[in-house]
PDB file of C-alpha atoms in Angstrom:
ATOM      1  CA  LEU A  54      88.204  -5.675  40.864  1.00 52.00           C
ATOM      2  CA  SER A  55      89.016  -2.082  41.115  1.00 53.00           C
ATOM      3  CA  TYR A  56      86.810   0.987  40.779  1.00 54.00           C
ATOM      4  CA  GLN A  57      87.235   4.737  40.742  1.00 54.00           C
ATOM      5  CA  VAL A  58      84.421   7.004  42.564  1.00 53.00           C
ATOM      6  CA  GLN A  59      83.246  10.015  40.425  1.00 48.00           C
ATOM      7  CA  PRO A  60      84.101  12.969  42.507  1.00 55.00           C
ATOM      8  CA  TYR A  61      81.454  14.983  40.801  1.00 53.00           C
ATOM      9  CA  PRO A  62      79.040  14.814  37.757  1.00 53.00           C
ATOM     10  CA  GLY A  63      81.681  15.455  35.014  1.00 72.00           C
ATOM     11  CA  GLY A  64      79.619  14.567  31.909  1.00 80.00           C
ATOM     12  CA  LEU A  65      78.780  11.375  30.029  1.00 88.00           C
ATOM     13  CA  ALA A  66      82.255  11.142  28.314  1.00 88.00           C
ATOM     14  CA  GLN A  67      83.889  11.021  31.902  1.00 89.00           C
ATOM     15  CA  ALA A  68      82.707   7.395  32.144  1.00 90.00           C
ATOM     16  CA  PHE A  69      85.253   6.085  29.716  1.00 92.00           C
ATOM     17  CA  LEU A  70      87.853   7.554  31.838  1.00 90.00           C
ATOM     18  CA  LEU A  71      86.461   6.183  35.011  1.00 89.00           C
ATOM     19  CA  GLY A  72      85.971   2.838  33.325  1.00 89.00           C
ATOM     20  CA  GLU A  73      89.324   2.736  31.608  1.00 88.00           C
ATOM     21  CA  ALA A  74      90.782  -0.257  33.606  1.00 90.00           C
ATOM     22  CA  PHE A  75      87.586  -2.067  33.120  1.00 90.00           C
ATOM     23  CA  ILE A  76      87.357  -1.427  29.372  1.00 91.00           C
ATOM     24  CA  GLY A  77      90.899  -2.604  28.624  1.00 90.00           C
ATOM     25  CA  SER A  78      91.252  -3.252  24.927  1.00 91.00           C
ATOM     26  CA  ASP A  79      87.650  -4.078  24.469  1.00 93.00           C
ATOM     27  CA  HIS A  80      85.006  -2.005  22.584  1.00 94.00           C
ATOM     28  CA  VAL A  81      82.265  -0.155  24.328  1.00 94.00           C
ATOM     29  CA  ALA A  82      78.532   0.249  24.211  1.00 94.00           C
ATOM     30  CA  MET A  83      76.743   2.802  26.220  1.00 93.00           C
ATOM     31  CA  VAL A  84      73.104   3.084  26.700  1.00 92.00           C
ATOM     32  CA  LEU A  85      71.415   5.861  28.916  1.00 90.00           C
ATOM     33  CA  GLY A  86      69.131   4.207  31.407  1.00 86.00           C
ATOM     34  CA  ASP A  87      66.477   6.839  30.919  1.00 91.00           C
ATOM     35  CA  ASN A  88      65.971   5.637  27.187  1.00 93.00           C
ATOM     36  CA  VAL A  89      63.646   3.300  25.632  1.00 93.00           C
ATOM     37  CA  PHE A  90      64.216   1.863  22.370  1.00 95.00           C
ATOM     38  CA  PHE A  91      61.437  -0.334  20.511  1.00 94.00           C
ATOM     39  CA  GLY A  92      60.996  -1.464  16.910  1.00 94.00           C
ATOM     40  CA  HIS A  93      60.992  -4.574  14.523  1.00 92.00           C
ATOM     41  CA  GLY A  94      64.593  -5.084  13.400  1.00 94.00           C
ATOM     42  CA  LEU A  95      66.354  -3.143  16.090  1.00 95.00           C
ATOM     43  CA  ASN A  96      68.590  -6.261  16.720  1.00 95.00           C
ATOM     44  CA  ALA A  97      69.783  -5.818  13.126  1.00 96.00           C
ATOM     45  CA  HIS A  98      70.957  -2.311  13.904  1.00 96.00           C
ATOM     46  CA  LEU A  99      72.762  -3.329  16.968  1.00 96.00           C
ATOM     47  CA  LYS A 100      74.588  -6.112  15.387  1.00 96.00           C
ATOM     48  CA  GLY A 101      75.584  -3.740  12.488  1.00 96.00           C
ATOM     49  CA  ALA A 102      77.160  -1.289  15.260  1.00 96.00           C
ATOM     50  CA  VAL A 103      79.049  -4.228  16.805  1.00 95.00           C
ATOM     51  CA  ALA A 104      80.479  -4.974  13.433  1.00 95.00           C
ATOM     52  CA  ARG A 105      81.405  -1.393  12.800  1.00 94.00           C
ATOM     53  CA  ALA A 106      83.107  -1.269  16.195  1.00 92.00           C
ATOM     54  CA  ASN A 107      85.181  -4.201  15.212  1.00 90.00           C
ATOM     55  CA  SER A 108      85.997  -2.237  11.910  1.00 91.00           C
ATOM     56  CA  HIS A 109      87.208   0.705  14.078  1.00 92.00           C
ATOM     57  CA  LYS A 110      84.189   2.898  13.689  1.00 94.00           C
ATOM     58  CA  ALA A 111      81.770   4.189  16.064  1.00 96.00           C
ATOM     59  CA  THR A 112      77.953   4.094  15.614  1.00 97.00           C
ATOM     60  CA  ILE A 113      75.427   6.471  17.073  1.00 97.00           C
ATOM     61  CA  PHE A 114      71.817   6.470  16.225  1.00 97.00           C
ATOM     62  CA  GLY A 115      69.723   9.394  14.905  1.00 97.00           C
ATOM     63  CA  TYR A 116      66.075  10.010  15.370  1.00 97.00           C
ATOM     64  CA  TYR A 117      63.676  12.789  14.428  1.00 97.00           C
ATOM     65  CA  VAL A 118      62.180  14.754  17.210  1.00 96.00           C
ATOM     66  CA  ASN A 119      60.124  17.823  17.331  1.00 95.00           C
ATOM     67  CA  ASN A 120      62.141  19.434  20.277  1.00 94.00           C
ATOM     68  CA  PRO A 121      65.771  19.025  18.922  1.00 96.00           C
ATOM     69  CA  GLU A 122      67.094  21.869  21.135  1.00 94.00           C
ATOM     70  CA  ARG A 123      66.956  19.454  24.101  1.00 91.00           C
ATOM     71  CA  PHE A 124      69.572  17.001  22.592  1.00 93.00           C
ATOM     72  CA  GLY A 125      72.728  16.650  20.346  1.00 94.00           C
ATOM     73  CA  VAL A 126      71.519  17.844  16.921  1.00 96.00           C
ATOM     74  CA  LEU A 127      72.879  16.110  13.667  1.00 97.00           C
ATOM     75  CA  GLU A 128      73.676  18.552  10.715  1.00 96.00           C
ATOM     76  CA  PHE A 129      73.455  17.192   7.093  1.00 95.00           C
ATOM     77  CA  ASP A 130      74.957  18.166   3.827  1.00 94.00           C
ATOM     78  CA  ARG A 131      72.840  18.194   0.694  1.00 92.00           C
ATOM     79  CA  ASN A 132      73.546  14.296   0.267  1.00 91.00           C
ATOM     80  CA  ARG A 133      72.213  13.496   3.765  1.00 90.00           C
ATOM     81  CA  ARG A 134      75.753  12.870   5.229  1.00 92.00           C
ATOM     82  CA  VAL A 135      76.458  14.048   8.696  1.00 95.00           C
ATOM     83  CA  ILE A 136      78.686  16.967   8.676  1.00 96.00           C
ATOM     84  CA  GLY A 137      78.138  18.215  12.221  1.00 96.00           C
ATOM     85  CA  ILE A 138      76.947  17.616  15.797  1.00 96.00           C
ATOM     86  CA  GLU A 139      76.027  20.320  18.080  1.00 94.00           C
ATOM     87  CA  GLU A 140      74.813  19.916  21.705  1.00 91.00           C
ATOM     88  CA  LYS A 141      71.622  21.587  22.778  1.00 92.00           C
ATOM     89  CA  PRO A 142      71.771  24.418  20.106  1.00 94.00           C
ATOM     90  CA  ALA A 143      69.393  27.401  20.516  1.00 94.00           C
ATOM     91  CA  HIS A 144      68.803  27.135  16.570  1.00 96.00           C
ATOM     92  CA  PRO A 145      69.046  23.572  15.531  1.00 96.00           C
ATOM     93  CA  LYS A 146      70.261  22.820  12.025  1.00 96.00           C
ATOM     94  CA  SER A 147      67.998  19.751  11.806  1.00 97.00           C
ATOM     95  CA  ASN A 148      65.208  17.793  13.790  1.00 97.00           C
ATOM     96  CA  TYR A 149      67.516  14.890  14.045  1.00 97.00           C
ATOM     97  CA  CYS A 150      68.981  14.216  17.514  1.00 96.00           C
ATOM     98  CA  VAL A 151      71.571  11.673  18.668  1.00 97.00           C
ATOM     99  CA  THR A 152      69.778   8.979  20.955  1.00 96.00           C
ATOM    100  CA  GLY A 153      71.101   7.579  24.145  1.00 94.00           C
ATOM    101  CA  LEU A 154      72.738   4.574  22.551  1.00 96.00           C
ATOM    102  CA  TYR A 155      76.262   4.681  21.485  1.00 96.00           C
ATOM    103  CA  PHE A 156      78.684   1.869  20.148  1.00 96.00           C
ATOM    104  CA  TYR A 157      82.625   2.785  20.241  1.00 96.00           C
ATOM    105  CA  GLU A 158      85.599   1.113  19.291  1.00 94.00           C
ATOM    106  CA  ASN A 159      88.611   1.223  21.823  1.00 91.00           C
ATOM    107  CA  ARG A 160      89.787   4.614  20.747  1.00 93.00           C
ATOM    108  CA  VAL A 161      86.977   6.169  22.901  1.00 95.00           C
ATOM    109  CA  VAL A 162      89.207   6.186  25.975  1.00 94.00           C
ATOM    110  CA  GLU A 163      91.942   7.895  24.086  1.00 94.00           C
ATOM    111  CA  PHE A 164      89.406  10.701  22.545  1.00 95.00           C
ATOM    112  CA  ALA A 165      87.905  11.158  26.010  1.00 93.00           C
ATOM    113  CA  ARG A 166      91.299  11.873  27.422  1.00 93.00           C
ATOM    114  CA  ARG A 167      91.852  14.684  24.959  1.00 94.00           C
ATOM    115  CA  LEU A 168      88.576  16.450  25.814  1.00 91.00           C
ATOM    116  CA  THR A 169      88.407  19.687  27.663  1.00 89.00           C
ATOM    117  CA  PRO A 170      85.245  20.559  29.729  1.00 88.00           C
ATOM    118  CA  SER A 171      82.489  22.303  28.000  1.00 87.00           C
ATOM    119  CA  ALA A 172      80.869  25.635  29.251  1.00 85.00           C
ATOM    120  CA  ARG A 173      78.792  23.375  31.566  1.00 83.00           C
ATOM    121  CA  GLY A 174      82.215  22.124  33.056  1.00 86.00           C
ATOM    122  CA  GLU A 175      81.420  18.573  31.572  1.00 86.00           C
ATOM    123  CA  LEU A 176      83.167  16.218  29.333  1.00 89.00           C
ATOM    124  CA  GLU A 177      80.487  15.981  26.571  1.00 90.00           C
ATOM    125  CA  ILE A 178      79.372  12.969  24.794  1.00 93.00           C
ATOM    126  CA  THR A 179      78.812  15.142  21.765  1.00 93.00           C
ATOM    127  CA  ASP A 180      82.457  16.006  21.812  1.00 94.00           C
ATOM    128  CA  ILE A 181      83.311  12.276  21.565  1.00 95.00           C
ATOM    129  CA  ASN A 182      81.025  11.995  18.705  1.00 96.00           C
ATOM    130  CA  ARG A 183      82.424  14.913  16.972  1.00 95.00           C
ATOM    131  CA  ALA A 184      85.992  13.547  17.403  1.00 96.00           C
ATOM    132  CA  TYR A 185      84.991  10.231  15.788  1.00 96.00           C
ATOM    133  CA  LEU A 186      83.238  12.300  12.936  1.00 97.00           C
ATOM    134  CA  GLU A 187      86.370  14.526  12.364  1.00 96.00           C
ATOM    135  CA  ALA A 188      88.492  11.244  12.108  1.00 96.00           C
ATOM    136  CA  GLY A 189      86.073   9.760   9.561  1.00 95.00           C
ATOM    137  CA  ALA A 190      85.055   7.156  11.767  1.00 96.00           C
ATOM    138  CA  LEU A 191      81.440   7.683  12.753  1.00 96.00           C
ATOM    139  CA  TYR A 192      78.404   5.980  11.351  1.00 96.00           C
ATOM    140  CA  VAL A 193      75.002   7.551  11.985  1.00 96.00           C
ATOM    141  CA  ASP A 194      72.326   4.870  11.927  1.00 96.00           C
ATOM    142  CA  ILE A 195      68.871   6.728  11.392  1.00 96.00           C
ATOM    143  CA  LEU A 196      66.103   5.023  13.194  1.00 96.00           C
ATOM    144  CA  GLY A 197      63.225   5.918  10.913  1.00 93.00           C
ATOM    145  CA  GLU A 198      59.503   4.822  10.654  1.00 92.00           C
ATOM    146  CA  GLY A 199      58.640   1.781  12.660  1.00 93.00           C
ATOM    147  CA  TYR A 200      61.015   2.670  15.585  1.00 96.00           C
ATOM    148  CA  THR A 201      60.222   4.367  18.917  1.00 95.00           C
ATOM    149  CA  TRP A 202      62.929   6.155  20.884  1.00 95.00           C
ATOM    150  CA  LEU A 203      61.789   7.793  24.194  1.00 93.00           C
ATOM    151  CA  ASP A 204      64.048   9.749  26.515  1.00 92.00           C
ATOM    152  CA  ALA A 205      62.276   9.262  29.765  1.00 90.00           C
ATOM    153  CA  GLY A 206      64.561  12.024  31.404  1.00 89.00           C
ATOM    154  CA  THR A 207      61.817  14.170  32.603  1.00 89.00           C
ATOM    155  CA  HIS A 208      58.572  13.497  34.679  1.00 93.00           C
ATOM    156  CA  GLU A 209      56.472  14.272  31.312  1.00 92.00           C
ATOM    157  CA  THR A 210      58.749  11.870  29.246  1.00 91.00           C
ATOM    158  CA  LEU A 211      58.762   9.167  31.934  1.00 93.00           C
ATOM    159  CA  ALA A 212      55.157   9.046  32.013  1.00 95.00           C
ATOM    160  CA  GLU A 213      54.979   8.925  28.157  1.00 93.00           C
ATOM    161  CA  ALA A 214      57.401   6.069  28.246  1.00 92.00           C
ATOM    162  CA  THR A 215      55.372   4.211  30.884  1.00 94.00           C
ATOM    163  CA  ASN A 216      52.114   4.481  28.789  1.00 94.00           C
ATOM    164  CA  PHE A 217      53.893   3.446  25.677  1.00 93.00           C
ATOM    165  CA  VAL A 218      55.233   0.219  27.346  1.00 93.00           C
ATOM    166  CA  ARG A 219      51.820  -0.466  28.876  1.00 94.00           C
ATOM    167  CA  MET A 220      49.965  -0.018  25.773  1.00 94.00           C
ATOM    168  CA  THR A 221      52.480  -1.991  23.592  1.00 93.00           C
ATOM    169  CA  GLU A 222      52.379  -4.798  26.181  1.00 92.00           C
ATOM    170  CA  LYS A 223      48.688  -4.815  25.965  1.00 94.00           C
ATOM    171  CA  ASN A 224      48.166  -4.640  22.447  1.00 93.00           C
ATOM    172  CA  GLN A 225      50.767  -7.045  21.312  1.00 89.00           C
ATOM    173  CA  HIS A 226      50.151  -9.551  24.381  1.00 88.00           C
ATOM    174  CA  ARG A 227      53.909  -9.760  25.324  1.00 81.00           C
ATOM    175  CA  LYS A 228      56.546  -8.328  27.670  1.00 80.00           C
TER     176      LYS A 228
END
């Protein structure tokens, strides 16, 4: 077993370069640790993402938010097909953001290798998603009504996630 130490925070896409030896020829799923997903039928969405990876496609999940400027934002054409993704835009083109759940086929390592650091000095996950979009190999699965996505990356959103889990456990009588 070998590993490589990350010398500095280099962005989410750097994970594919650091984990290249571990990834080998496998496909990759990445879920950010500060994300909570909930909804009846979520397993079907995940199985579909795995099937698409086996068919040489990537799957990301979109979700409607009130504050899209905090996230990677999806841009749609008139037919509701995704035509662009922008990282934390000042003027979002929609209210649909990319959640912290990603499924990639093995080319993700190659795509990550080609990235150049953003203005923030990071290898952005949005640039990986954009590479798949430009290659015609990106599927965006919109999690609509009946699904909850919580990004618990701030103190306020962590408290919201805690309360959501507590109330869901209490009201549905299950963990």
